[in-house]
Coordinates of C-alpha atoms and ligand atoms in Angstrom, one line a residue:
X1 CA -216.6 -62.0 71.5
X2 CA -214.1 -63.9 70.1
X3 CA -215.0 -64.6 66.2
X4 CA -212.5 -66.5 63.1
X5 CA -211.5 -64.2 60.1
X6 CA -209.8 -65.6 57.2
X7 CA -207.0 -63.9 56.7
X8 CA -205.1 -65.9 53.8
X9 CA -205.9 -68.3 51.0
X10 CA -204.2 -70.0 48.0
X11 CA -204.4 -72.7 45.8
X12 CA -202.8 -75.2 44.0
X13 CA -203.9 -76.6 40.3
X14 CA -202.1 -78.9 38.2
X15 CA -200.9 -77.9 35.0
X16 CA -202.2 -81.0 32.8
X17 CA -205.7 -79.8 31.5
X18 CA -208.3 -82.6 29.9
X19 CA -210.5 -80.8 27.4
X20 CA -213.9 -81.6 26.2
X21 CA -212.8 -82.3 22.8
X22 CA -210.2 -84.5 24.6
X23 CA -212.5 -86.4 26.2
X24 CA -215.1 -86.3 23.1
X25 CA -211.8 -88.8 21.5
X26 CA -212.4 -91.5 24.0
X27 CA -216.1 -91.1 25.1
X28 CA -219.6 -90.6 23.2
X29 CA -219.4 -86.8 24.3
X30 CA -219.3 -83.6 22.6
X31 CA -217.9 -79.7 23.6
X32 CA -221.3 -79.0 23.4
X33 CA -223.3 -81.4 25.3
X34 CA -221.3 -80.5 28.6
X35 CA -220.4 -77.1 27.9
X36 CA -224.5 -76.7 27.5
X37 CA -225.5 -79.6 30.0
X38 CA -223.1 -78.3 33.1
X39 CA -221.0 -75.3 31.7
X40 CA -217.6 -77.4 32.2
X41 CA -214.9 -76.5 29.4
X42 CA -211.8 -78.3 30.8
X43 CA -210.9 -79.6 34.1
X44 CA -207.2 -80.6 35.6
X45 CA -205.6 -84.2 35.9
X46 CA -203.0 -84.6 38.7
X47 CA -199.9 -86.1 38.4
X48 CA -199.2 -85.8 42.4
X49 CA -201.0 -87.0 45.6
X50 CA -203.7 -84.9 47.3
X51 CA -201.5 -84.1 50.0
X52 CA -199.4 -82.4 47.5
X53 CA -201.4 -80.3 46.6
X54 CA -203.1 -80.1 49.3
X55 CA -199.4 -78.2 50.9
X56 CA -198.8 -76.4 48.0
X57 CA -202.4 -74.5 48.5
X58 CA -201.2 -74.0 52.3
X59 CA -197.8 -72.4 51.5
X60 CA -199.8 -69.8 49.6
X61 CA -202.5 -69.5 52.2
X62 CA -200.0 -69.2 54.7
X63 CA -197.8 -66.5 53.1
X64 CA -201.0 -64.4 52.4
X65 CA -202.0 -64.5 56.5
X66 CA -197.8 -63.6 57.0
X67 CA -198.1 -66.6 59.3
X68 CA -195.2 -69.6 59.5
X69 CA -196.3 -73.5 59.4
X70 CA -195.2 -73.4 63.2
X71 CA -197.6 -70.7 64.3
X72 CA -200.5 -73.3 63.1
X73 CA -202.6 -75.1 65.9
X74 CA -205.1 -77.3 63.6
X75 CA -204.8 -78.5 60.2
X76 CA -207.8 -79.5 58.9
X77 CA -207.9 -81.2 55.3
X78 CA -211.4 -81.9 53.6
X79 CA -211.1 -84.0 50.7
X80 CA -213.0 -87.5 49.7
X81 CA -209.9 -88.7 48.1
X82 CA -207.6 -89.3 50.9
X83 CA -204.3 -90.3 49.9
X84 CA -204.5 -93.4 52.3
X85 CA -207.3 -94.3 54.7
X86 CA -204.5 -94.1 57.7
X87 CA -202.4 -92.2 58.5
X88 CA -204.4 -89.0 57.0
X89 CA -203.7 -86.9 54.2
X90 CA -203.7 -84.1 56.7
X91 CA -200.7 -86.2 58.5
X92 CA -199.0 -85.7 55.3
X93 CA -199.8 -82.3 55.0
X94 CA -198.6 -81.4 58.1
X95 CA -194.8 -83.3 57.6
X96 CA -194.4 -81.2 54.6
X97 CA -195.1 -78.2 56.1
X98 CA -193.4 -78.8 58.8
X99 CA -196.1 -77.9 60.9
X100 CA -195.0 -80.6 63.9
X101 CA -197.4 -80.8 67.0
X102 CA -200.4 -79.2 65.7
X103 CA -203.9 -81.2 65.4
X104 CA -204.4 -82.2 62.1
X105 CA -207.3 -84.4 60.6
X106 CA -209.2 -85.1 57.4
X107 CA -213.0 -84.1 56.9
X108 CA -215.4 -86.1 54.6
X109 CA -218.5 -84.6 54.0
X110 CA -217.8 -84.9 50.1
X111 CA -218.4 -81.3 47.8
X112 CA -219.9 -79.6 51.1
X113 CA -216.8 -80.7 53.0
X114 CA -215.1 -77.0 53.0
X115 CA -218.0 -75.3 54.2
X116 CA -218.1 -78.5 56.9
X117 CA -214.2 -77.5 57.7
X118 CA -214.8 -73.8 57.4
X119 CA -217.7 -74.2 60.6
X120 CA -215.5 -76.9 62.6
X121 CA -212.4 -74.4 62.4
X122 CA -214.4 -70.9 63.2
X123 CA -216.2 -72.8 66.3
X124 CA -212.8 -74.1 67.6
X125 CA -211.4 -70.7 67.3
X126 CA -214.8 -69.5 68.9
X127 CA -214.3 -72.3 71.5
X128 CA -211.2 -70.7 72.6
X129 CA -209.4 -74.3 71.5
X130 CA -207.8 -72.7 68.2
X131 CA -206.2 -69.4 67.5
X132 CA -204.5 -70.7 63.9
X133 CA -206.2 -73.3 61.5
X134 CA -205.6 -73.9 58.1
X135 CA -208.4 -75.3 56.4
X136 CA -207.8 -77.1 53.0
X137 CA -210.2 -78.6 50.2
X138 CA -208.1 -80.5 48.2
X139 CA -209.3 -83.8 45.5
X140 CA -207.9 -86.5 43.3
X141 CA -211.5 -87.2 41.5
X142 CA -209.1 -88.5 38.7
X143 CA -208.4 -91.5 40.2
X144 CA -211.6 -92.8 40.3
X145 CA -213.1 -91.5 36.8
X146 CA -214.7 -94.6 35.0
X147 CA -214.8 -93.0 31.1
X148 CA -217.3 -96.3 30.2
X149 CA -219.6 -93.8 32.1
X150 CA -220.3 -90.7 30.3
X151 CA -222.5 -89.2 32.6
X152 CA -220.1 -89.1 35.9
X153 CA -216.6 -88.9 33.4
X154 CA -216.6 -84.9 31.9
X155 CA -217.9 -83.7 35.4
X156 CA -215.0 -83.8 37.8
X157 CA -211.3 -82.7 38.0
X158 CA -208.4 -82.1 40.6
X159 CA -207.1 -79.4 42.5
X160 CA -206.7 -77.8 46.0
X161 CA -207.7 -74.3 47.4
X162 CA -207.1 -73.6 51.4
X163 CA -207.6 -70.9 53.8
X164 CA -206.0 -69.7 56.9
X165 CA -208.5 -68.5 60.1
X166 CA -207.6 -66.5 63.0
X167 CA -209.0 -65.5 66.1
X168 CA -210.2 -62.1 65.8
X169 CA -212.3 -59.9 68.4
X170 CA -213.8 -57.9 65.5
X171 CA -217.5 -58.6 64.3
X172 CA -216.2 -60.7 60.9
X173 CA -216.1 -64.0 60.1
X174 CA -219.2 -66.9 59.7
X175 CA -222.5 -65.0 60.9
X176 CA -224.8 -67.9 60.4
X177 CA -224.2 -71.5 59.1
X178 CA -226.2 -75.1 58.0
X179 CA -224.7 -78.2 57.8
X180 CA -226.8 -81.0 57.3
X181 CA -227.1 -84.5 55.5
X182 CA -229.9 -86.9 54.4
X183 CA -228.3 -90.7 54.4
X184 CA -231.5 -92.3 53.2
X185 CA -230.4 -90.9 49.9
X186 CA -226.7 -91.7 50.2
X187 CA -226.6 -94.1 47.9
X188 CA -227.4 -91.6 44.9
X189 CA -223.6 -91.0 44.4
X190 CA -220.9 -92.7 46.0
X191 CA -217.6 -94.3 45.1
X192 CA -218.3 -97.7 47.7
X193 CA -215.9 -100.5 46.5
X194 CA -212.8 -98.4 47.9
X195 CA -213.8 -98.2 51.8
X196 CA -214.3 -102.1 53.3
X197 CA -217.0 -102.7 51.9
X198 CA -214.7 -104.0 48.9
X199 CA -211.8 -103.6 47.1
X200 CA -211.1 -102.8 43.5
X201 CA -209.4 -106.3 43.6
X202 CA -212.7 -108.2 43.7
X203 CA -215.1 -105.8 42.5
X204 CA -217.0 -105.2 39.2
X205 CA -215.4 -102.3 37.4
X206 CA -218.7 -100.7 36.4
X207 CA -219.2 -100.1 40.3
X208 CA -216.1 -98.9 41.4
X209 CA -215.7 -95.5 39.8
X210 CA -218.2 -92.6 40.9
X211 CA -221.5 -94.0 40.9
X212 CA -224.1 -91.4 40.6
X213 CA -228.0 -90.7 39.6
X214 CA -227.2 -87.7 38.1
X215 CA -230.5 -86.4 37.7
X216 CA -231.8 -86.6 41.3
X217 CA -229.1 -85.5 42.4
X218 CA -230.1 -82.4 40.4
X219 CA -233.0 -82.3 41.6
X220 CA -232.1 -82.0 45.1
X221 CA -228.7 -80.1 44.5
X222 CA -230.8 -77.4 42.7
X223 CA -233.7 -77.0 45.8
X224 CA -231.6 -77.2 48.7
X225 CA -228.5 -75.0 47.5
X226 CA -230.3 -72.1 47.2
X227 CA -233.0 -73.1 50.1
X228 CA -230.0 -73.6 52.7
X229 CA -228.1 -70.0 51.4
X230 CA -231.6 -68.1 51.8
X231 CA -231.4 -69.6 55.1
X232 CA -228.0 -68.7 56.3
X233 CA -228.7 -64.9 55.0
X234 CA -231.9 -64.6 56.9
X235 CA -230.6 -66.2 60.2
X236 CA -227.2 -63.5 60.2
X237 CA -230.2 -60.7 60.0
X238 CA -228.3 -59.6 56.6
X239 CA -231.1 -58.8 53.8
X240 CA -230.6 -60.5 50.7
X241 CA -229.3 -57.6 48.9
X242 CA -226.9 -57.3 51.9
X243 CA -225.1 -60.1 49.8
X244 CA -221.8 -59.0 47.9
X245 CA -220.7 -62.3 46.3
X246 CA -222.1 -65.9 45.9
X247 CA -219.3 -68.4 46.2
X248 CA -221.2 -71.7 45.2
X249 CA -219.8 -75.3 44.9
X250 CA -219.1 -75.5 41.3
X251 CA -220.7 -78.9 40.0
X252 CA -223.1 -77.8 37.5
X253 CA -223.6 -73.7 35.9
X254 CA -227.7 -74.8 35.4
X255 CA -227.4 -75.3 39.6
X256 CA -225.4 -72.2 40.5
X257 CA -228.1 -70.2 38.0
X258 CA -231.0 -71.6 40.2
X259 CA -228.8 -71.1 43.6
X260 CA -228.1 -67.5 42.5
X261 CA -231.6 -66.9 41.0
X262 CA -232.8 -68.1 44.7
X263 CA -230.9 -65.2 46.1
X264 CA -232.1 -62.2 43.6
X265 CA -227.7 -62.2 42.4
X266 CA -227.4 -60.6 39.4
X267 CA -224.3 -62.5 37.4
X268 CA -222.0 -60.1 38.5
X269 CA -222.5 -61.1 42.2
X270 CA -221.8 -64.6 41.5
X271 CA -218.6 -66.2 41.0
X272 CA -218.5 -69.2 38.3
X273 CA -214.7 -71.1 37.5
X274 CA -216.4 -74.3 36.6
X275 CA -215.8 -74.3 33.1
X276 CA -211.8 -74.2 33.7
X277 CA -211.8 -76.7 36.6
X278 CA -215.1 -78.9 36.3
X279 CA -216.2 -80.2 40.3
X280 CA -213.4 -80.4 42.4
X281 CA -215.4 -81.7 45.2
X282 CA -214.4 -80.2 48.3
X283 CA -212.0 -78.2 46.8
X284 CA -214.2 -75.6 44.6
X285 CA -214.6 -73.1 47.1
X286 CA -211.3 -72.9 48.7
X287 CA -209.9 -72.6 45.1
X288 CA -212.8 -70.0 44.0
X289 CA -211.8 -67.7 47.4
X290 CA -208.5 -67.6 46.4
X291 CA -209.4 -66.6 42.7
X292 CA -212.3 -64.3 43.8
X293 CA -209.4 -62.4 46.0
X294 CA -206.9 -62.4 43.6
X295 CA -209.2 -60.9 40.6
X296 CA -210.3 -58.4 43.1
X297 CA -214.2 -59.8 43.6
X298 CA -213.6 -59.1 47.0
X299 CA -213.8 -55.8 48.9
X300 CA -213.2 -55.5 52.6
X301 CA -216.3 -55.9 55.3
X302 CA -218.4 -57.9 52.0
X303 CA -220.4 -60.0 53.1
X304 CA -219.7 -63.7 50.7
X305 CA -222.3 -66.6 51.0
X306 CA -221.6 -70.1 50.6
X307 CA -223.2 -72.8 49.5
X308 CA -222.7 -76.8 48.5
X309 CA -224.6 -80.1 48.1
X310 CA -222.6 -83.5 47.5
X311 CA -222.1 -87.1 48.5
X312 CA -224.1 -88.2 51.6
X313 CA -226.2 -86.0 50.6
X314 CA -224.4 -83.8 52.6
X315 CA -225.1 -80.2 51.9
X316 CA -224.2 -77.1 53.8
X317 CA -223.8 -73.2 53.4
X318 CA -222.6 -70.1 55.3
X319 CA -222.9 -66.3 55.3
X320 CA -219.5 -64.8 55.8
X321 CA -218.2 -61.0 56.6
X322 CA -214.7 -61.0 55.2
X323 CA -212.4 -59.0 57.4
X324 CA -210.4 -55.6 56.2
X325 CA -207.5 -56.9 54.1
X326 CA -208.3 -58.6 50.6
X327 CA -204.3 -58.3 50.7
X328 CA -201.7 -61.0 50.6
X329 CA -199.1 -60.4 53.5
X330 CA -196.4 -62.1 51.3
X331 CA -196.6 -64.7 48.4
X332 CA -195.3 -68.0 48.4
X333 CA -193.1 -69.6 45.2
X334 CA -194.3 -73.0 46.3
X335 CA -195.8 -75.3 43.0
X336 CA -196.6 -78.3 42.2
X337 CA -193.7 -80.4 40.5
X338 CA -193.5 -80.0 36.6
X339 CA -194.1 -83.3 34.3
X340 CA -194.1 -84.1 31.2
X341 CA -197.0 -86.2 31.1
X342 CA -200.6 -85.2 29.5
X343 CA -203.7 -85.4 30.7
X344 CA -204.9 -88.4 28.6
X345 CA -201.6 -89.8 29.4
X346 CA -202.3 -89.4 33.3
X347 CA -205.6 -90.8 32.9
X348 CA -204.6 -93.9 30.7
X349 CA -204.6 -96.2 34.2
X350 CA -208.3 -95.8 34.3
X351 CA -209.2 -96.4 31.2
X352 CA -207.1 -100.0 31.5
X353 CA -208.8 -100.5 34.7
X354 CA -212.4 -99.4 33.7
X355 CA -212.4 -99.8 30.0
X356 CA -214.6 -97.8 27.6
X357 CA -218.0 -98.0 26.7
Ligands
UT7_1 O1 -221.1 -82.1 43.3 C1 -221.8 -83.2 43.7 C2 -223.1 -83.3 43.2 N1 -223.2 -83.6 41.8 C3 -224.0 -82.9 41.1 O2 -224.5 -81.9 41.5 C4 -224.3 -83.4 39.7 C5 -225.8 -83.2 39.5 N2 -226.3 -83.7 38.2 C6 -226.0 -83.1 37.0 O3 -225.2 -82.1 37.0 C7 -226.7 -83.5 35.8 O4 -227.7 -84.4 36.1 C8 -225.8 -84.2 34.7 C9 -224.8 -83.2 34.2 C10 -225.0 -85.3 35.4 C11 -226.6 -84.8 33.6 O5 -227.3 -83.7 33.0 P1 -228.9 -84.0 32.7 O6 -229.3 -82.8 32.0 O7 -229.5 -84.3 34.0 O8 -228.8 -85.2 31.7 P2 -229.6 -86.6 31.8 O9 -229.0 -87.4 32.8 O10 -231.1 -86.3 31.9 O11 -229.3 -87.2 30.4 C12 -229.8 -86.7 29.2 C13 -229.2 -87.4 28.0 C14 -229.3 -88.9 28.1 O12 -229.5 -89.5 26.9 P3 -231.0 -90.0 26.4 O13 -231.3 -91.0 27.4 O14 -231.8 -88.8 26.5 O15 -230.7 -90.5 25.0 C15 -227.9 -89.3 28.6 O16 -227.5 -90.6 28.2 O17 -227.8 -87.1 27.9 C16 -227.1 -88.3 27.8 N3 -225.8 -88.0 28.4 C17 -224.7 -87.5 27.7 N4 -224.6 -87.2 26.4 C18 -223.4 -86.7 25.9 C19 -225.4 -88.1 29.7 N5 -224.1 -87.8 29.8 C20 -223.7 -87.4 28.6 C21 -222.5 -86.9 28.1 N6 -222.4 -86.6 26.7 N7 -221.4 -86.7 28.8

């Protein structure tokens, strides 16, 4: 049977870092409210569009499979914070690759979108549609930070992580999978005024960064992560302790505790980045395979569960056999451009746009 392995990954952060003592300078914060309340330390402020660094991830993740943008058949690019609403980001992505021809198209499903991408590629390849997909969870959360809102402001940060899957007839890849969503509570956290339903032009600055009840979205986040990963482990007929490595959405450390206590993980078995990068959205995961690999977290044949809960409320998680090479075929120089700019200099348009509280 045919199954998808991934067989590279990368990533792509950019260099201008916004600490919690940064933002204790412009908002009533402290180090130790969100290093305590959500384990965040730091997170990244782009100075690029999501497409670039969206490619930049997919150089890397392509050098590690040995593959060529050419030998691609679908790109698909999961992010929430699409560089345009037409053409896609993954249009983009595709031009600078160079990857002419192939599918491409962006995936919403907010910080469960990777796991959303990582199902929709593996059952193309399973399909027999796909042989090649690069599957990238890249953000620009930045744009749309309102620091008049503490509560949303320290949580979220930029970056891009991708894989590459391939068909393979070995027994690896996604044993068991859950995506699923509950819209009756999609208006707990949303960013609304930026779709057609209106335009920053007209609308009421309080409303048109990331509008979220934090707190039941906690609620839920903390149930159903760990609920839907339980799931996923019992339905590939793995036992929990089967389980090598927890790869959780990073959005808050008190959720991946709960998520990983669900499972039985000792600490160990868990991997945790958020304190350098903060919630990237769609692009935690992709970002925390690609550090997981590199920091040798992953042996061959381990099993790696996945799990996420965001906007929607989407949430959605996977159990995963990795394949036999936690090797990079070849490495990629690609990076991001360098600037000179700093982080509170990047994020200076929002706070003449939003204000501060
Ligand atoms: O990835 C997508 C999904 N998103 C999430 O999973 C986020 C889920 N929610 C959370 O992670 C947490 O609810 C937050 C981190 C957003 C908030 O933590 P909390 O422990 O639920 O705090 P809270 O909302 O209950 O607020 C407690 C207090 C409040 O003050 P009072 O009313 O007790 O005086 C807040 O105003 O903390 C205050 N507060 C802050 N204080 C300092 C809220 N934000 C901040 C802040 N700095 N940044």
């Amino acid at each position: 049977m045919t199954n998808a392995t991934i067989t590279g990954w990368g990533k792509a952060m950019p260099p201008a870092t916004l600490s919690n003592d940064d933002l204790a300078k412009i908002v009533k914060t402290s180090d130790e409210w969100i290093t305590t309340r959500t384990g965040i330390k730091e997170r990244r402020i782009s100075h690029v569009d999501v497409s670039d660094m969206a490619a930049v991830a997919a150089h890397h993740a392509l050098a590690a499979a040995g593959l060529v943008a050419s030998d691609l058949d679908l790109i698909i690019v999961c992010t929430c914070t699409a560089d345009s609403t037409i053409p896609s980001t993954a249009s983009r992505v595709q031009e600078i690759l160079g990857a002419t021809g192939c599918a491409a198209l962006d995936l919403n499903a907010a910080c469960s979108g990777f796991i959303y991408g990582l199902v929709v590629g593996t059952n193309m390849i399973k399909a027999g549609t796909n042989s090649k997909v690069l599957i990238v969870g890249a953000e620009k959360l930045s744009y749309h930070l309102n620091f008049a809102d503490r509560s949303t402001a320290v949580l979220f940060g930029d970056g891009a992580g991708a894989v590459i899957l391939e068909a393979t007839e070995d027994d690896v890849g996604v044993l068991a999978s859950e995506l699923g969503l509950d819209g009756d509570a999609r208006d707990l956290l949303a960013i609304e005024v930026t779709g057609t339903k209106g335009t920053r032009q007209s609308a009421d600055p309080a409303q048109s960064g990331i509008v979220m009840n934090g707190q039941e979205v906690f609620r839920r986040a903390v149930t159903t992560m760990g609920d839907s990963a339980v799931r996923v482990v019992e339905e590939s007929g793995l036992s929990l302790g089967d389980v090598d490595l927890l790869i959780p959405h990073q959005a808050n450390s008190r959720i991946i505790d709960a998520t990983a206590r669900r499972l039985k993980l000792e600490p160990a078995k868990v991997f945790v980045n958020i304190g350098s990068y903060g919630n990237t959205s769609a692009a935690t995961i992709p970002v925390a395979i690609a550090e997981a690999v590199e920091q040798g977290r992953v042996e061959p044949g381990a099993v790696i569960v996945f799990a996420a809960f965001g906007a929607g409320l989407s949430w959605a998680a996977a159990a995963l056999k990795w394949g036999d090479r936690v090797e990079p075929v070849s490495t990629s120089d690609a990076a991001l451009p360098t600037t000179d700019k700093t982080a509170m200099e990047l994020i200076q348009p929002n706070i003449d746009f939003f204000g501060l509280a």
